[in-house]
Coordinates of C-alpha atoms and ligand atoms in Angstrom, one line a residue:
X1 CA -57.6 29.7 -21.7
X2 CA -57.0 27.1 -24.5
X3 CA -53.9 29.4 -25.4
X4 CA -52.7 29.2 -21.8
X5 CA -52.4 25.5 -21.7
X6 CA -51.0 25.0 -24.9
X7 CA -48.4 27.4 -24.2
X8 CA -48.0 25.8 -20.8
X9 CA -47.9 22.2 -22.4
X10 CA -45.0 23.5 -24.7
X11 CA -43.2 24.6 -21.9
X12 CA -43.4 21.5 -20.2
X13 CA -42.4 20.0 -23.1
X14 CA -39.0 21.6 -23.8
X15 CA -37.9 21.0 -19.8
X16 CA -38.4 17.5 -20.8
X17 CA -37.1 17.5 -24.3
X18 CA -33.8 19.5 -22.7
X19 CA -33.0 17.4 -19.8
X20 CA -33.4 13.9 -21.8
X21 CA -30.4 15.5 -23.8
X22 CA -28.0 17.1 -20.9
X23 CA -27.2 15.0 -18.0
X24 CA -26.9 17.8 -15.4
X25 CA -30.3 18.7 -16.6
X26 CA -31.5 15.3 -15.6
X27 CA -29.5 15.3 -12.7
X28 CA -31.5 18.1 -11.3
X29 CA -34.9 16.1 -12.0
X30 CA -33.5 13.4 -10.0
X31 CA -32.6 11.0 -13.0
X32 CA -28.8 11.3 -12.2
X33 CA -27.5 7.6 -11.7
X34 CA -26.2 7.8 -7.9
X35 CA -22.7 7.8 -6.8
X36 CA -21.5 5.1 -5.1
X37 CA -19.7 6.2 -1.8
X38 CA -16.8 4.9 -0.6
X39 CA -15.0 6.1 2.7
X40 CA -11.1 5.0 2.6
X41 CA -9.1 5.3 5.3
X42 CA -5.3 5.7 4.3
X43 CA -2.5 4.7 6.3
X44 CA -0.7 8.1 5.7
X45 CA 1.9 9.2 3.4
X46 CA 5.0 8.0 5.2
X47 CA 6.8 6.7 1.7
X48 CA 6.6 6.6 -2.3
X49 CA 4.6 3.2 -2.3
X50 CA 2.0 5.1 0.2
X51 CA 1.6 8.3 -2.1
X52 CA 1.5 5.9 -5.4
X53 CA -1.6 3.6 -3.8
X54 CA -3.3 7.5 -3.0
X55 CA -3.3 8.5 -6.2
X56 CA -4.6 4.5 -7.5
X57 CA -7.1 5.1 -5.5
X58 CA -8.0 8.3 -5.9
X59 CA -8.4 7.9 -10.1
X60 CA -10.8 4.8 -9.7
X61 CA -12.6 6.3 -7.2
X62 CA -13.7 8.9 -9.4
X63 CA -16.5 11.0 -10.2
X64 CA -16.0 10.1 -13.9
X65 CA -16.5 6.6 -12.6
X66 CA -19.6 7.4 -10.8
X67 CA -17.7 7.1 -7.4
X68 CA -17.5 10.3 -4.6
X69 CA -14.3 9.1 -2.3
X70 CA -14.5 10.2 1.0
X71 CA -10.2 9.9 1.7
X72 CA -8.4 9.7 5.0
X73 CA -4.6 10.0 5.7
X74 CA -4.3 8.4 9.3
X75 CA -0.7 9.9 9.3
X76 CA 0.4 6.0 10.7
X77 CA -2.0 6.0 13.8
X78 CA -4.4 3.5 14.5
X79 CA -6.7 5.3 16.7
X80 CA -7.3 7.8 13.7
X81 CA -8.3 5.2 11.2
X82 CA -10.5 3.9 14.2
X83 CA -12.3 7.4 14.5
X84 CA -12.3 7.5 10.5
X85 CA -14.7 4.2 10.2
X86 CA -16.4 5.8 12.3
X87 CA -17.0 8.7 10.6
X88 CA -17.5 6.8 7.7
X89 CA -20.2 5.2 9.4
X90 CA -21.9 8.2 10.6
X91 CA -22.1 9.2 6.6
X92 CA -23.7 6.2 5.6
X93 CA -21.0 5.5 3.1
X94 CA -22.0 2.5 0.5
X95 CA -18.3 1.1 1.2
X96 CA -15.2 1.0 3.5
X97 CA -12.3 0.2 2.5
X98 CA -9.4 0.2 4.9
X99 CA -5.6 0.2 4.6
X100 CA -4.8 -1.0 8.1
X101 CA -1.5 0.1 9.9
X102 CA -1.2 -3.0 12.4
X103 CA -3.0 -6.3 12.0
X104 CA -4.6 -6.2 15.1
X105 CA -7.3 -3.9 17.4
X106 CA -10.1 -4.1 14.5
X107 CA -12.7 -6.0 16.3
X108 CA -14.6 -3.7 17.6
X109 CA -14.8 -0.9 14.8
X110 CA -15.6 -3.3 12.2
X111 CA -18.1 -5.1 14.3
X112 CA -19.6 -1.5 14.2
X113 CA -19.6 -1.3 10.9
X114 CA -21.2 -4.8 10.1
X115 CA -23.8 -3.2 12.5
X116 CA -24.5 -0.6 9.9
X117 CA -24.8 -3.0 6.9
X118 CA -21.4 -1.5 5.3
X119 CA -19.2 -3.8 3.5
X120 CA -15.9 -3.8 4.6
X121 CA -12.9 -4.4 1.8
X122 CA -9.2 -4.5 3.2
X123 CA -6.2 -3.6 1.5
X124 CA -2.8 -3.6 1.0
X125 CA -1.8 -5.3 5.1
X126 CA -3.9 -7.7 6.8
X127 CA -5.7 -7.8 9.8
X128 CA -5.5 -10.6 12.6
X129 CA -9.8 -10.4 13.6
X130 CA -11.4 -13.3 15.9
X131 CA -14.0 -13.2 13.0
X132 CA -13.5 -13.1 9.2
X133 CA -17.0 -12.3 8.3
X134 CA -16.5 -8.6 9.7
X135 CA -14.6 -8.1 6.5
X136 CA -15.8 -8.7 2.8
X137 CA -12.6 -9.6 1.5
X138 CA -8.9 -8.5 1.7
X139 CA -6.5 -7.9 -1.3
X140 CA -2.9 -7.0 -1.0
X141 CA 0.7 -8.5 -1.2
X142 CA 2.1 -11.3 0.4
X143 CA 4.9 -10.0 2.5
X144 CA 6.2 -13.2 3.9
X145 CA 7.0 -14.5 0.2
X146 CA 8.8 -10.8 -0.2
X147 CA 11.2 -11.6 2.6
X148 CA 11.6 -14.9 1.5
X149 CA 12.5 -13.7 -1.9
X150 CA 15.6 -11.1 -0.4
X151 CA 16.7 -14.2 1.7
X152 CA 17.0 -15.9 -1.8
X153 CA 19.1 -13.1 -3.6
X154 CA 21.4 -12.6 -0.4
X155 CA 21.9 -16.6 -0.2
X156 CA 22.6 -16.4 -3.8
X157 CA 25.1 -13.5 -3.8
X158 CA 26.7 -14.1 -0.6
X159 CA 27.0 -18.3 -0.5
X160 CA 28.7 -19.2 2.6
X161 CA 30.6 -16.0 3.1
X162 CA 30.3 -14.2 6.6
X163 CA 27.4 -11.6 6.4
X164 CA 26.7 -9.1 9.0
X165 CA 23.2 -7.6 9.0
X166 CA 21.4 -4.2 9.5
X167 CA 18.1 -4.4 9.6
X168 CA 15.9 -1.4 9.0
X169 CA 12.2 -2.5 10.0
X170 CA 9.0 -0.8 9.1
X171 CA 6.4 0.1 11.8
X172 CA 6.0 -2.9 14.4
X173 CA 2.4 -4.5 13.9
X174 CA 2.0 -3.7 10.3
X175 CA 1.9 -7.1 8.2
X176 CA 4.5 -5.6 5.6
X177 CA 7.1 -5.3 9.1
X178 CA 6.1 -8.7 10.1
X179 CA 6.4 -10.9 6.7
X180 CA 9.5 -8.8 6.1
X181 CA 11.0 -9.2 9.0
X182 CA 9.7 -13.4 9.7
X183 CA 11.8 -14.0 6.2
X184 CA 14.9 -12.2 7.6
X185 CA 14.6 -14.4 10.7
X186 CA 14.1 -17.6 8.8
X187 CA 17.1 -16.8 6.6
X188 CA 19.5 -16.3 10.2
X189 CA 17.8 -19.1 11.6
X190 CA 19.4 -21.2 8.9
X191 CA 22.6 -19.3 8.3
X192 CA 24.8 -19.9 11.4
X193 CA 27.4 -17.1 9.3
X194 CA 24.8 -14.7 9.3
X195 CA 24.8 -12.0 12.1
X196 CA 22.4 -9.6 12.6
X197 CA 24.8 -6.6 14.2
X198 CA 21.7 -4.0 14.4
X199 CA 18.0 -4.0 14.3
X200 CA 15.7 -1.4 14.9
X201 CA 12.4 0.4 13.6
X202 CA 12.4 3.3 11.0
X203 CA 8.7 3.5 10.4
X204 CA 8.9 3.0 6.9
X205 CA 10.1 6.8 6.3
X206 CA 13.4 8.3 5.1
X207 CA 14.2 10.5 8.0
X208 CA 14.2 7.6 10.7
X209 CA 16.3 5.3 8.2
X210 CA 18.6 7.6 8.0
X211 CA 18.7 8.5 11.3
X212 CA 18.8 5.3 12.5
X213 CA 21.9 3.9 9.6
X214 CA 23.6 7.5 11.5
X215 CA 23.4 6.4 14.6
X216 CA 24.8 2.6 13.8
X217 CA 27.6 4.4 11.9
X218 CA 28.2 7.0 14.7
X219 CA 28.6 3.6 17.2
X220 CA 31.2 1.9 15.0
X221 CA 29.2 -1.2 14.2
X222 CA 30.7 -3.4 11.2
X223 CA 28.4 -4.4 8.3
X224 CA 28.0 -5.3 5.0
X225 CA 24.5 -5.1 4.4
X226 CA 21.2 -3.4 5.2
X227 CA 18.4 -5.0 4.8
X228 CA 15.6 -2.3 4.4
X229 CA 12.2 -2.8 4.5
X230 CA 11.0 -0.3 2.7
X231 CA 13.0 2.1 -0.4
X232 CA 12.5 4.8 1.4
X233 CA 14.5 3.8 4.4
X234 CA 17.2 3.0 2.2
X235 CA 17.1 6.3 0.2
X236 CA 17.4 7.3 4.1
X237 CA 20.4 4.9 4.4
X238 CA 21.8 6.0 1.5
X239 CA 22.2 9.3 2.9
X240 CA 23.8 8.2 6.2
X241 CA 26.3 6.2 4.3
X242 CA 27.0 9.0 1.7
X243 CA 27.7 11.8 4.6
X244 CA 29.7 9.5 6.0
X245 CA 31.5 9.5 2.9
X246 CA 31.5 5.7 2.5
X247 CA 30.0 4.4 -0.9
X248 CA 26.7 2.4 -0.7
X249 CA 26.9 -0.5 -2.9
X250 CA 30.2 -0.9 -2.6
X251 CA 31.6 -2.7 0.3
X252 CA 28.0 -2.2 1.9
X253 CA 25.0 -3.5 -0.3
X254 CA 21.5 -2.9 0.3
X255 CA 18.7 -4.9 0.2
X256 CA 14.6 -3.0 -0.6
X257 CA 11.1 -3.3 -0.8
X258 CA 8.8 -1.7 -3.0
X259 CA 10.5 -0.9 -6.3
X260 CA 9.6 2.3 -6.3
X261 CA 10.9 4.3 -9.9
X262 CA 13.5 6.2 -7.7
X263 CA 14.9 3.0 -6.4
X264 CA 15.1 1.6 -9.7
X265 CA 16.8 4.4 -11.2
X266 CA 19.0 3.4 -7.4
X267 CA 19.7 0.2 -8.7
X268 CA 20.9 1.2 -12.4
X269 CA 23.1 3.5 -10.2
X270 CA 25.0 0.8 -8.3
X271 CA 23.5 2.1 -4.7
X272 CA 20.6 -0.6 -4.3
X273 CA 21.7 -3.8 -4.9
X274 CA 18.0 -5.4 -4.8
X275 CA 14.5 -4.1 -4.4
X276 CA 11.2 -7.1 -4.1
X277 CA 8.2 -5.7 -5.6
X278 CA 5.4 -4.3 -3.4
X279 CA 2.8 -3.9 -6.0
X280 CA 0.7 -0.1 -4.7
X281 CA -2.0 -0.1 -7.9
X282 CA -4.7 -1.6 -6.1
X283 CA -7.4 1.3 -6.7
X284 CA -9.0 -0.3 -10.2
X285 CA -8.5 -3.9 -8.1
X286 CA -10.8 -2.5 -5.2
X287 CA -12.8 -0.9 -7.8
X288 CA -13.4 -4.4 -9.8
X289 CA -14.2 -5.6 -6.0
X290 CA -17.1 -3.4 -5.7
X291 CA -17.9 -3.7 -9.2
X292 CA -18.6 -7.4 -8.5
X293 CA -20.3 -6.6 -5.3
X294 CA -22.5 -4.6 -7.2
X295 CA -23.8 -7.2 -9.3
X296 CA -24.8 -9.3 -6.2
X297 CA -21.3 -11.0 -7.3
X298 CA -19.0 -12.7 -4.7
X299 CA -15.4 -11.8 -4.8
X300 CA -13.0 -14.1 -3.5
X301 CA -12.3 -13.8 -0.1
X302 CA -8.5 -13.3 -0.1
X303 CA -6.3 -12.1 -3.0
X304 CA -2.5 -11.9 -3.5
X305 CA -1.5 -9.6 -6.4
X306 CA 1.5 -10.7 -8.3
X307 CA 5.0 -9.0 -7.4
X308 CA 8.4 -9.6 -8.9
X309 CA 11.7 -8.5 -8.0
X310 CA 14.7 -6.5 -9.7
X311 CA 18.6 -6.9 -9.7
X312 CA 21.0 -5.0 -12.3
X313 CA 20.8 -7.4 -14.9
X314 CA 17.1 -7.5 -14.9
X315 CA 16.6 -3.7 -15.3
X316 CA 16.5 -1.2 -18.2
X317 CA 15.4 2.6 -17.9
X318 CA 12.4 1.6 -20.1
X319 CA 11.1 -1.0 -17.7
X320 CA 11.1 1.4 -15.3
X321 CA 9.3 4.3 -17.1
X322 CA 6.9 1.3 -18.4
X323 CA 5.8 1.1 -14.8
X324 CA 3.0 2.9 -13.0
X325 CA 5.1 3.9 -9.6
Ligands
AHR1 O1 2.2 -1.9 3.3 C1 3.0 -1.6 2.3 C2 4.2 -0.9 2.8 O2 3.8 0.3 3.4 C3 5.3 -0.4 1.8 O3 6.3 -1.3 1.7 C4 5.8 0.8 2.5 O4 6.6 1.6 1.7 C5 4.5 1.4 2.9 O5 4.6 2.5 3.7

Protein backbone atom coordinates (compact mmCIF):
# COMPACT_ATOMS: atom_id res chain seq x y z
CA UNK A 1 0.00 0.00 0.00
CA UNK A 2 2.73 2.42 1.08
CA UNK A 3 4.40 1.61 -2.34
CA UNK A 4 1.10 2.56 -4.11
CA UNK A 5 0.90 5.98 -2.82
CA UNK A 6 4.37 6.83 -3.16
CA UNK A 7 4.33 5.80 -6.63
CA UNK A 8 0.99 7.59 -7.00
CA UNK A 9 2.41 10.89 -5.22
CA UNK A 10 5.37 10.79 -7.80
CA UNK A 11 3.02 10.66 -10.48
CA UNK A 12 1.27 13.51 -9.32
CA UNK A 13 4.26 15.16 -8.97
CA UNK A 14 5.68 15.08 -12.51
CA UNK A 15 1.97 16.32 -14.05
CA UNK A 16 2.72 19.25 -11.93
CA UNK A 17 6.44 19.56 -12.34
CA UNK A 18 5.63 19.26 -16.44
CA UNK A 19 2.91 21.65 -16.81
CA UNK A 20 4.63 24.49 -14.55
CA UNK A 21 7.26 24.21 -17.44
CA UNK A 22 4.98 24.04 -20.87
CA UNK A 23 2.29 26.43 -21.31
CA UNK A 24 -0.09 24.09 -23.24
CA UNK A 25 0.35 21.79 -20.40
CA UNK A 26 -1.02 24.45 -18.11
CA UNK A 27 -3.41 25.51 -20.50
CA UNK A 28 -5.04 22.13 -20.22
CA UNK A 29 -5.13 22.46 -16.23
CA UNK A 30 -6.96 25.59 -16.69
CA UNK A 31 -3.95 27.99 -15.84
CA UNK A 32 -3.85 29.39 -19.43
CA UNK A 33 -4.20 33.34 -19.09
CA UNK A 34 -7.66 33.91 -21.16
CA UNK A 35 -7.96 35.41 -24.45
CA UNK A 36 -9.51 38.53 -24.70
CA UNK A 37 -12.27 38.43 -27.44
CA UNK A 38 -12.91 40.94 -29.73
CA UNK A 39 -15.67 40.82 -32.53
CA UNK A 40 -14.81 43.51 -35.40
CA UNK A 41 -17.00 44.26 -37.88
CA UNK A 42 -15.24 45.45 -41.23
CA UNK A 43 -16.59 47.60 -43.67
CA UNK A 44 -15.47 45.26 -46.57
CA UNK A 45 -12.65 45.22 -48.82
CA UNK A 46 -13.81 47.76 -51.36
CA UNK A 47 -10.13 49.52 -51.68
CA UNK A 48 -6.23 49.29 -50.66
CA UNK A 49 -6.76 51.48 -47.41
CA UNK A 50 -9.71 48.84 -46.50
CA UNK A 51 -7.39 45.60 -47.05
CA UNK A 52 -4.30 47.55 -45.26
CA UNK A 53 -6.60 48.35 -41.85
CA UNK A 54 -7.63 44.18 -42.17
CA UNK A 55 -4.45 43.15 -41.97
CA UNK A 56 -3.57 46.05 -38.84
CA UNK A 57 -6.02 44.63 -37.26
CA UNK A 58 -5.72 41.32 -37.85
CA UNK A 59 -1.68 41.31 -36.42
CA UNK A 60 -2.76 43.10 -33.11
CA UNK A 61 -5.48 41.09 -32.63
CA UNK A 62 -3.47 38.12 -32.35
CA UNK A 63 -3.17 35.03 -30.62
CA UNK A 64 0.50 35.88 -29.89
CA UNK A 65 -1.07 38.83 -28.26
CA UNK A 66 -3.47 36.96 -26.23
CA UNK A 67 -6.36 38.16 -28.41
CA UNK A 68 -8.92 35.59 -30.56
CA UNK A 69 -10.59 38.13 -33.34
CA UNK A 70 -13.78 37.20 -34.36
CA UNK A 71 -13.55 39.40 -38.17
CA UNK A 72 -16.47 40.48 -40.29
CA UNK A 73 -16.33 41.87 -43.93
CA UNK A 74 -19.79 43.70 -44.26
CA UNK A 75 -18.99 43.83 -48.12
CA UNK A 76 -20.27 47.88 -47.68
CA UNK A 77 -23.77 47.06 -46.17
CA UNK A 78 -25.02 48.35 -43.17
CA UNK A 79 -27.60 45.88 -42.31
CA UNK A 80 -24.72 43.22 -42.27
CA UNK A 81 -22.59 44.96 -39.81
CA UNK A 82 -26.04 45.39 -37.85
CA UNK A 83 -26.57 41.52 -37.88
CA UNK A 84 -22.64 41.20 -37.11
CA UNK A 85 -23.05 43.10 -33.47
CA UNK A 86 -25.43 41.00 -33.10
CA UNK A 87 -23.77 38.07 -33.47
CA UNK A 88 -21.11 39.43 -31.59
CA UNK A 89 -23.35 39.83 -28.87
CA UNK A 90 -24.75 36.47 -28.97
CA UNK A 91 -20.87 35.18 -28.37
CA UNK A 92 -20.38 37.24 -25.52
CA UNK A 93 -17.38 38.87 -27.05
CA UNK A 94 -15.19 41.00 -24.32
CA UNK A 95 -15.15 43.82 -27.14
CA UNK A 96 -16.73 45.35 -30.28
CA UNK A 97 -15.15 47.29 -32.32
CA UNK A 98 -16.88 48.63 -35.40
CA UNK A 99 -15.79 50.31 -38.63
CA UNK A 100 -19.05 51.92 -39.58
CA UNK A 101 -20.10 52.36 -43.32
CA UNK A 102 -22.57 55.50 -42.70
CA UNK A 103 -22.65 57.65 -39.66
CA UNK A 104 -26.06 57.04 -38.96
CA UNK A 105 -28.80 54.03 -38.07
CA UNK A 106 -26.55 52.78 -34.84
CA UNK A 107 -28.89 53.49 -32.19
CA UNK A 108 -30.57 50.73 -31.70
CA UNK A 109 -27.72 47.93 -32.15
CA UNK A 110 -25.49 49.62 -29.93
CA UNK A 111 -28.08 50.29 -27.43
CA UNK A 112 -28.18 46.43 -27.57
CA UNK A 113 -24.95 46.00 -26.99
CA UNK A 114 -24.65 48.43 -23.88
CA UNK A 115 -27.44 46.08 -22.74
CA UNK A 116 -24.96 43.26 -22.78
CA UNK A 117 -22.25 45.15 -20.87
CA UNK A 118 -19.90 45.08 -24.16
CA UNK A 119 -17.73 48.03 -24.71
CA UNK A 120 -18.14 49.51 -27.90
CA UNK A 121 -14.73 51.13 -29.65
CA UNK A 122 -15.33 52.85 -33.17
CA UNK A 123 -13.01 53.22 -35.86
CA UNK A 124 -11.78 54.73 -38.75
CA UNK A 125 -15.62 56.85 -39.74
CA UNK A 126 -17.80 58.23 -37.26
CA UNK A 127 -21.12 57.79 -36.20
CA UNK A 128 -23.94 60.55 -35.77
CA UNK A 129 -25.83 58.62 -32.29
CA UNK A 130 -28.56 60.63 -30.16
CA UNK A 131 -26.21 59.32 -27.26
CA UNK A 132 -22.46 59.24 -26.98
CA UNK A 133 -22.26 56.93 -24.04
CA UNK A 134 -23.42 53.87 -26.33
CA UNK A 135 -19.84 54.04 -27.58
CA UNK A 136 -16.48 53.81 -25.44
CA UNK A 137 -14.61 55.96 -27.66
CA UNK A 138 -13.96 56.52 -31.42
CA UNK A 139 -10.55 56.85 -33.15
CA UNK A 140 -10.04 57.59 -36.82
CA UNK A 141 -9.09 60.48 -39.28
CA UNK A 142 -10.44 63.72 -39.63
CA UNK A 143 -11.90 63.79 -43.05
CA UNK A 144 -13.05 67.36 -43.18
CA UNK A 145 -9.33 68.65 -42.49
CA UNK A 146 -8.46 66.06 -45.60
CA UNK A 147 -10.70 67.97 -47.91
CA UNK A 148 -9.69 71.07 -46.65
CA UNK A 149 -6.09 70.13 -47.31
CA UNK A 150 -6.83 69.17 -51.39
CA UNK A 151 -8.77 72.56 -51.49
CA UNK A 152 -5.35 74.08 -50.34
CA UNK A 153 -3.05 72.32 -53.01
CA UNK A 154 -5.67 73.03 -55.88
CA UNK A 155 -5.86 76.84 -54.62
CA UNK A 156 -2.20 76.80 -54.60
CA UNK A 157 -1.54 75.23 -58.02
CA UNK A 158 -4.35 76.57 -59.89
CA UNK A 159 -4.62 80.49 -58.34
CA UNK A 160 -7.23 82.31 -60.11
CA UNK A 161 -7.25 80.22 -63.20
CA UNK A 162 -10.64 78.62 -64.51
CA UNK A 163 -11.01 75.09 -63.01
CA UNK A 164 -13.56 72.69 -64.01
CA UNK A 165 -14.23 69.78 -61.58
CA UNK A 166 -15.00 66.04 -61.56
CA UNK A 167 -15.78 64.77 -58.54
CA UNK A 168 -15.61 61.11 -57.76
CA UNK A 169 -17.38 60.62 -54.28
CA UNK A 170 -17.14 57.59 -51.99
CA UNK A 171 -20.23 55.84 -50.66
CA UNK A 172 -22.97 58.60 -49.53
CA UNK A 173 -23.30 58.49 -45.58
CA UNK A 174 -19.88 57.36 -44.77
CA UNK A 175 -17.94 60.26 -42.83
CA UNK A 176 -14.81 59.84 -45.22
CA UNK A 177 -17.68 60.87 -48.37
CA UNK A 178 -19.03 63.57 -46.25
CA UNK A 179 -15.71 65.47 -44.85
CA UNK A 180 -14.38 64.93 -48.34
CA UNK A 181 -16.92 66.12 -50.16
CA UNK A 182 -18.07 69.29 -47.32
CA UNK A 183 -14.20 70.59 -48.26
CA UNK A 184 -14.81 70.38 -51.99
CA UNK A 185 -17.97 72.37 -51.46
CA UNK A 186 -16.40 74.95 -49.27
CA UNK A 187 -13.56 75.37 -51.71
CA UNK A 188 -16.57 76.13 -54.82
CA UNK A 189 -18.34 78.10 -52.44
CA UNK A 190 -15.42 80.48 -52.41
CA UNK A 191 -14.16 80.11 -55.84
CA UNK A 192 -16.68 81.73 -58.22
CA UNK A 193 -13.99 80.16 -61.26
CA UNK A 194 -14.51 76.97 -60.03
CA UNK A 195 -17.11 74.61 -61.77
CA UNK A 196 -18.04 71.45 -60.79
CA UNK A 197 -19.01 69.88 -64.46
CA UNK A 198 -19.72 66.24 -62.83
CA UNK A 199 -20.40 64.62 -59.59
CA UNK A 200 -21.40 61.32 -58.80
CA UNK A 201 -20.79 58.29 -56.42
CA UNK A 202 -18.14 55.51 -57.10
CA UNK A 203 -18.30 53.74 -53.83
CA UNK A 204 -14.86 54.03 -53.09
CA UNK A 205 -13.87 51.07 -55.61
CA UNK A 206 -11.97 51.08 -58.89
CA UNK A 207 -14.56 49.59 -61.17
CA UNK A 208 -17.23 52.33 -60.54
CA UNK A 209 -14.52 55.21 -60.80
CA UNK A 210 -13.66 54.10 -63.80
CA UNK A 211 -16.91 53.49 -64.92
CA UNK A 212 -18.10 56.51 -63.88
CA UNK A 213 -14.72 58.87 -65.47
CA UNK A 214 -16.10 56.51 -68.86
CA UNK A 215 -19.14 57.58 -68.83
CA UNK A 216 -18.23 61.60 -68.30
CA UNK A 217 -15.72 61.04 -71.14
CA UNK A 218 -18.26 59.04 -73.38
CA UNK A 219 -20.68 62.42 -72.77
CA UNK A 220 -18.12 64.95 -73.91
CA UNK A 221 -17.80 66.91 -70.62
CA UNK A 222 -14.69 69.32 -70.44
CA UNK A 223 -12.38 69.11 -67.36
CA UNK A 224 -9.21 69.53 -65.92
CA UNK A 225 -9.39 67.83 -62.78
CA UNK A 226 -10.80 64.94 -60.75
CA UNK A 227 -11.06 65.15 -57.61
CA UNK A 228 -11.22 61.56 -56.16
CA UNK A 229 -12.06 60.56 -53.00
CA UNK A 230 -10.42 57.69 -52.66
CA UNK A 231 -6.92 56.19 -54.73
CA UNK A 232 -8.64 53.66 -55.90
CA UNK A 233 -11.22 55.51 -57.80
CA UNK A 234 -8.52 57.27 -59.40
CA UNK A 235 -6.40 54.17 -60.29
CA UNK A 236 -10.20 53.62 -61.78
CA UNK A 237 -9.94 57.11 -63.50
CA UNK A 238 -6.78 56.51 -64.54
CA UNK A 239 -7.87 53.79 -66.59
CA UNK A 240 -10.82 55.58 -68.25
CA UNK A 241 -8.49 58.36 -69.21
CA UNK A 242 -5.75 56.06 -70.51
CA UNK A 243 -8.29 53.94 -72.91
CA UNK A 244 -9.28 56.99 -73.98
CA UNK A 245 -5.95 57.54 -74.85
CA UNK A 246 -5.63 60.90 -73.19
CA UNK A 247 -2.75 61.30 -70.58
CA UNK A 248 -3.67 61.70 -66.94
CA UNK A 249 -1.56 64.28 -65.35
CA UNK A 250 -1.24 66.04 -68.23
CA UNK A 251 -3.80 68.41 -69.23
CA UNK A 252 -6.09 66.53 -66.60
CA UNK A 253 -4.60 66.33 -62.97
CA UNK A 254 -5.94 64.34 -60.30
CA UNK A 255 -6.51 64.95 -56.92
CA UNK A 256 -6.58 61.49 -53.99
CA UNK A 257 -7.06 60.19 -50.73
CA UNK A 258 -5.38 57.68 -48.93
CA UNK A 259 -1.75 57.49 -50.11
CA UNK A 260 -1.86 54.17 -50.69
CA UNK A 261 2.02 52.70 -51.94
CA UNK A 262 0.51 52.29 -55.46
CA UNK A 263 -0.63 55.78 -55.64
CA UNK A 264 2.58 56.92 -54.49
CA UNK A 265 4.57 55.05 -56.85
CA UNK A 266 1.26 57.13 -59.22
CA UNK A 267 2.59 60.30 -58.14
CA UNK A 268 6.44 59.67 -58.86
CA UNK A 269 4.87 58.64 -62.23
CA UNK A 270 3.33 61.99 -63.14
CA UNK A 271 -0.42 60.43 -63.12
CA UNK A 272 -1.59 61.59 -59.53
CA UNK A 273 -0.85 64.95 -58.98
CA UNK A 274 -1.78 64.77 -55.02
CA UNK A 275 -2.87 62.19 -52.58
CA UNK A 276 -3.99 63.50 -48.47
CA UNK A 277 -3.07 60.91 -46.14
CA UNK A 278 -5.79 58.55 -44.73
CA UNK A 279 -3.78 56.90 -42.07
CA UNK A 280 -5.39 52.73 -42.15
CA UNK A 281 -2.83 51.33 -39.11
CA UNK A 282 -5.17 51.65 -36.49
CA UNK A 283 -5.05 47.84 -35.22
CA UNK A 284 -2.09 48.39 -32.43
CA UNK A 285 -4.15 52.00 -31.65
CA UNK A 286 -7.39 49.93 -30.83
CA UNK A 287 -5.20 47.51 -29.27
CA UNK A 288 -3.58 50.25 -26.83
CA UNK A 289 -7.48 51.24 -26.35
CA UNK A 290 -8.26 48.06 -24.81
CA UNK A 291 -5.01 47.76 -23.24
CA UNK A 292 -5.98 50.81 -21.26
CA UNK A 293 -9.51 49.59 -20.74
CA UNK A 294 -8.05 46.74 -19.31
CA UNK A 295 -6.31 48.42 -16.58
CA UNK A 296 -9.67 50.06 -15.50
CA UNK A 297 -7.91 53.02 -17.55
CA UNK A 298 -9.99 55.63 -19.37
CA UNK A 299 -9.13 56.38 -23.00
CA UNK A 300 -9.95 59.56 -24.29
CA UNK A 301 -13.12 59.83 -25.75
CA UNK A 302 -12.28 60.93 -29.32
CA UNK A 303 -8.95 60.63 -31.14
CA UNK A 304 -7.63 62.08 -34.52
CA UNK A 305 -4.54 60.17 -35.77
CA UNK A 306 -2.08 62.38 -37.55
CA UNK A 307 -2.15 62.37 -41.52
CA UNK A 308 -0.01 64.31 -43.93
CA UNK A 309 -0.16 64.74 -47.56
CA UNK A 310 2.25 64.16 -50.67
CA UNK A 311 3.04 66.18 -53.93
CA UNK A 312 6.13 65.31 -56.36
CA UNK A 313 8.54 67.22 -54.64
CA UNK A 314 7.82 65.71 -51.24
CA UNK A 315 8.21 62.05 -52.37
CA UNK A 316 11.10 59.58 -52.75
CA UNK A 317 10.78 55.75 -53.47
CA UNK A 318 12.20 55.17 -49.96
CA UNK A 319 9.47 57.15 -48.18
CA UNK A 320 7.21 55.18 -49.75
CA UNK A 321 8.74 51.62 -49.00
CA UNK A 322 9.39 53.21 -45.33
CA UNK A 323 5.63 53.17 -45.02
CA UNK A 324 3.35 50.50 -43.69
CA UNK A 325 0.53 50.62 -46.70
O1 LIG B 1 -12.92 55.41 -44.30
C1 LIG B 1 -11.73 55.41 -44.98
C2 LIG B 1 -12.00 55.29 -46.45
O2 LIG B 1 -12.64 54.07 -46.70
C3 LIG B 1 -10.80 55.29 -47.36
O3 LIG B 1 -10.49 56.52 -47.89
C4 LIG B 1 -11.28 54.44 -48.47
O4 LIG B 1 -10.29 54.03 -49.36
C5 LIG B 1 -11.96 53.38 -47.72
O5 LIG B 1 -12.68 52.50 -48.44
Amino acid sequence: MKKYCLALFLAALCVFLSACGNPDAAANHGEEKKMIVVGFSQVGAESDWRKANTLSMQAAFSPENGYRLILDDAQQKQERQITAIRNFINQGVDYIVLAPTTERGWDTVLLEARAAGIPVIIVDRMIEIADTNLFTCWIGSDFRKEGDEAVRWMERQFEKAPLRIVHLQGNIGSSAQIGRTEGLDAGLAVHPEWQLVFRASGDFTQAKGQELVEAVLNEGMAFDLIYSENDNMAYGAIDALKKAGLQPGGDMKIVSFDASSTALHMILSGEISYDVECNPLHGPRVRAIIEQLERGETPPKFTYVEETAFDREKLTEALINSRGY
